[in-house]
Amino acid sequence: MTQLLIGTIVESEYELAKDVVKKAFQNAEHSDGKEHELIGKIRKSLTYNAELEVVAKTESGKILGHAMMSEVSVDSDDENNVVLALAPVSVLPEVQNRGIGKALIEALEYRAYENGYIGVVVLGHAEYYKKLGYKPASEFNIYPPFDVPDENFMFKYVFEHPTKEVKGTVHYPEAFQ
Ligand SMILES: CC(C)(COP(=O)(O)OP(=O)(O)OC[C@H]1O[C@@H](n2cnc3c(N)ncnc32)[C@H](O)[C@@H]1OP(=O)(O)O)[C@@H](O)C(=O)NCCC(=O)NCCS
């Protein structure tokens, strides 16, 4: 494959990225077919940070993948902490399993770290995210606000030695409702 470029999405790429997302989820096991709508809602939210929305492109500018992170809160009786949710992640079916998903996610994790975020929650394929260092969130005393198999709701600290631990129930903003 030619060189893969990962960069912040620009508005002129919104439509092309939407096609990639739709195609990626077309035959996905767990999909409501509305992932592109979620992206649109997150972009409109007050805490949207364009740096946390990336696309993977070929040198000629063809978009092969898209991923984004956005703020959610982890709330306990004692405190509320902001972390990021990774959703959605999309790679065109014809180029899946070539490391593009991994490259997108690692780029976002680095940006999360650079922006001072503590960690990332994700709801998804347990085996896939395990390879990227995610563990069941329950191991960190972090819980989803909905009923989901324990292994599919995962968390990862973006710092190797986190100075702060978060625990509690994750609350998703309105965009996710
Ligand atoms: C899931 C997805 C983003 C992964 O992207 P990708 O570029 O195909 O994956 P990568 O090449 O980075 O991943 C490589 C590794 O993950 C494994 N993998 C890929 N998809 C997987 C899945 N659904 N379940 C378990 N493992 C998976 C590959 O076998 C590969 O393993 P290896 O490193 O041991 O060879 C992509 O397949 C996709 O867009 N799927 C449809 C939409 C979707 O389900 N999105 C995720 C919602 S949680």
PDB file of C-alpha atoms in Angstrom, residues 21-104:
ATOM      1  CA  VAL A  21     -18.422   5.535   7.589  1.00  0.00           C
ATOM      2  CA  LYS A  22     -21.565   4.282   5.865  1.00  0.00           C
ATOM      3  CA  LYS A  23     -19.633   1.689   3.858  1.00  0.00           C
ATOM      4  CA  ALA A  24     -17.623   0.520   6.873  1.00  0.00           C
ATOM      5  CA  PHE A  25     -20.750  -0.128   8.928  1.00  0.00           C
ATOM      6  CA  GLN A  26     -22.858  -1.526   6.083  1.00  0.00           C
ATOM      7  CA  ASN A  27     -22.091  -5.122   6.982  1.00  0.00           C
ATOM      8  CA  ALA A  28     -20.927  -4.575  10.548  1.00  0.00           C
ATOM      9  CA  GLU A  29     -22.282  -6.947  13.167  1.00  0.00           C
ATOM     10  CA  HIS A  30     -23.485  -4.272  15.593  1.00  0.00           C
ATOM     11  CA  SER A  31     -24.693  -1.228  13.716  1.00  0.00           C
ATOM     12  CA  ASP A  32     -27.780   0.938  13.785  1.00  0.00           C
ATOM     13  CA  GLY A  33     -26.793   2.428  10.407  1.00  0.00           C
ATOM     14  CA  LYS A  34     -26.701   5.846  12.080  1.00  0.00           C
ATOM     15  CA  GLU A  35     -23.021   6.206  12.900  1.00  0.00           C
ATOM     16  CA  HIS A  36     -22.696   9.090  10.422  1.00  0.00           C
ATOM     17  CA  GLU A  37     -25.517  10.893  12.228  1.00  0.00           C
ATOM     18  CA  LEU A  38     -23.701  10.496  15.543  1.00  0.00           C
ATOM     19  CA  ILE A  39     -20.661  12.165  13.971  1.00  0.00           C
ATOM     20  CA  GLY A  40     -22.789  15.106  12.828  1.00  0.00           C
ATOM     21  CA  LYS A  41     -24.272  15.526  16.308  1.00  0.00           C
ATOM     22  CA  ILE A  42     -20.873  15.368  18.009  1.00  0.00           C
ATOM     23  CA  ARG A  43     -19.540  18.039  15.639  1.00  0.00           C
ATOM     24  CA  LYS A  44     -22.347  20.347  16.742  1.00  0.00           C
ATOM     25  CA  SER A  45     -21.737  19.802  20.460  1.00  0.00           C
ATOM     26  CA  LEU A  46     -20.086  22.530  22.524  1.00  0.00           C
ATOM     27  CA  THR A  47     -17.135  20.398  23.564  1.00  0.00           C
ATOM     28  CA  TYR A  48     -16.326  19.193  20.018  1.00  0.00           C
ATOM     29  CA  ASN A  49     -12.607  19.343  19.321  1.00  0.00           C
ATOM     30  CA  ALA A  50     -11.661  18.957  15.644  1.00  0.00           C
ATOM     31  CA  GLU A  51      -8.209  17.727  16.659  1.00  0.00           C
ATOM     32  CA  LEU A  52      -9.934  14.604  17.938  1.00  0.00           C
ATOM     33  CA  GLU A  53     -11.469  13.754  14.563  1.00  0.00           C
ATOM     34  CA  VAL A  54      -9.034  12.198  12.111  1.00  0.00           C
ATOM     35  CA  VAL A  55      -9.019  10.627   8.689  1.00  0.00           C
ATOM     36  CA  ALA A  56      -6.593   8.191   7.098  1.00  0.00           C
ATOM     37  CA  LYS A  57      -5.758   9.059   3.495  1.00  0.00           C
ATOM     38  CA  THR A  58      -3.614   7.883   0.633  1.00  0.00           C
ATOM     39  CA  GLU A  59      -1.055  10.277  -0.815  1.00  0.00           C
ATOM     40  CA  SER A  60      -3.574  11.149  -3.529  1.00  0.00           C
ATOM     41  CA  GLY A  61      -6.135  12.158  -0.893  1.00  0.00           C
ATOM     42  CA  LYS A  62      -8.502   9.163  -1.012  1.00  0.00           C
ATOM     43  CA  ILE A  63     -10.071   8.709   2.427  1.00  0.00           C
ATOM     44  CA  LEU A  64      -9.733   5.118   3.687  1.00  0.00           C
ATOM     45  CA  GLY A  65     -10.742   5.534   7.308  1.00  0.00           C
ATOM     46  CA  HIS A  66     -12.178   7.876   9.907  1.00  0.00           C
ATOM     47  CA  ALA A  67     -12.221   7.968  13.717  1.00  0.00           C
ATOM     48  CA  MET A  68     -13.185  10.384  16.433  1.00  0.00           C
ATOM     49  CA  MET A  69     -13.124  10.890  20.179  1.00  0.00           C
ATOM     50  CA  SER A  70     -15.373  13.173  22.192  1.00  0.00           C
ATOM     51  CA  GLU A  71     -15.906  14.104  25.817  1.00  0.00           C
ATOM     52  CA  VAL A  72     -17.979  12.060  28.259  1.00  0.00           C
ATOM     53  CA  SER A  73     -18.010  12.229  32.047  1.00  0.00           C
ATOM     54  CA  VAL A  74     -17.265   9.572  34.612  1.00  0.00           C
ATOM     55  CA  ASP A  75     -19.292  10.345  37.689  1.00  0.00           C
ATOM     56  CA  SER A  76     -19.056   8.983  41.214  1.00  0.00           C
ATOM     57  CA  ASP A  77     -20.489  10.256  44.513  1.00  0.00           C
ATOM     58  CA  ASP A  78     -17.262  12.169  45.127  1.00  0.00           C
ATOM     59  CA  GLU A  79     -16.386  13.646  41.779  1.00  0.00           C
ATOM     60  CA  ASN A  80     -17.004  14.017  38.068  1.00  0.00           C
ATOM     61  CA  ASN A  81     -14.157  13.572  35.603  1.00  0.00           C
ATOM     62  CA  VAL A  82     -13.989  14.185  31.884  1.00  0.00           C
ATOM     63  CA  VAL A  83     -12.595  11.378  29.742  1.00  0.00           C
ATOM     64  CA  LEU A  84     -12.984  10.652  26.033  1.00  0.00           C
ATOM     65  CA  ALA A  85     -15.200   8.170  24.229  1.00  0.00           C
ATOM     66  CA  LEU A  86     -13.827   6.590  21.065  1.00  0.00           C
ATOM     67  CA  ALA A  87     -16.707   6.413  18.567  1.00  0.00           C
ATOM     68  CA  PRO A  88     -17.109   5.662  15.807  1.00  0.00           C
ATOM     69  CA  VAL A  89     -14.114   4.024  14.079  1.00  0.00           C
ATOM     70  CA  SER A  90     -14.542   3.213  10.382  1.00  0.00           C
ATOM     71  CA  VAL A  91     -12.291   1.660   7.764  1.00  0.00           C
ATOM     72  CA  LEU A  92     -13.419   0.964   4.171  1.00  0.00           C
ATOM     73  CA  PRO A  93     -14.206  -2.772   3.867  1.00  0.00           C
ATOM     74  CA  GLU A  94     -11.705  -3.340   1.047  1.00  0.00           C
ATOM     75  CA  VAL A  95      -8.769  -2.080   3.125  1.00  0.00           C
ATOM     76  CA  GLN A  96      -9.634  -3.522   6.541  1.00  0.00           C
ATOM     77  CA  ASN A  97      -7.085  -5.608   8.455  1.00  0.00           C
ATOM     78  CA  ARG A  98      -4.137  -3.600   7.189  1.00  0.00           C
ATOM     79  CA  GLY A  99      -3.523  -1.617  10.347  1.00  0.00           C
ATOM     80  CA  ILE A 100      -5.509   1.482   9.358  1.00  0.00           C
ATOM     81  CA  GLY A 101      -7.909   1.223  12.313  1.00  0.00           C
ATOM     82  CA  LYS A 102      -4.981   0.813  14.668  1.00  0.00           C
ATOM     83  CA  ALA A 103      -3.151   3.808  13.156  1.00  0.00           C
ATOM     84  CA  LEU A 104      -6.256   6.009  13.501  1.00  0.00           C
TER      85      LEU A 104
END
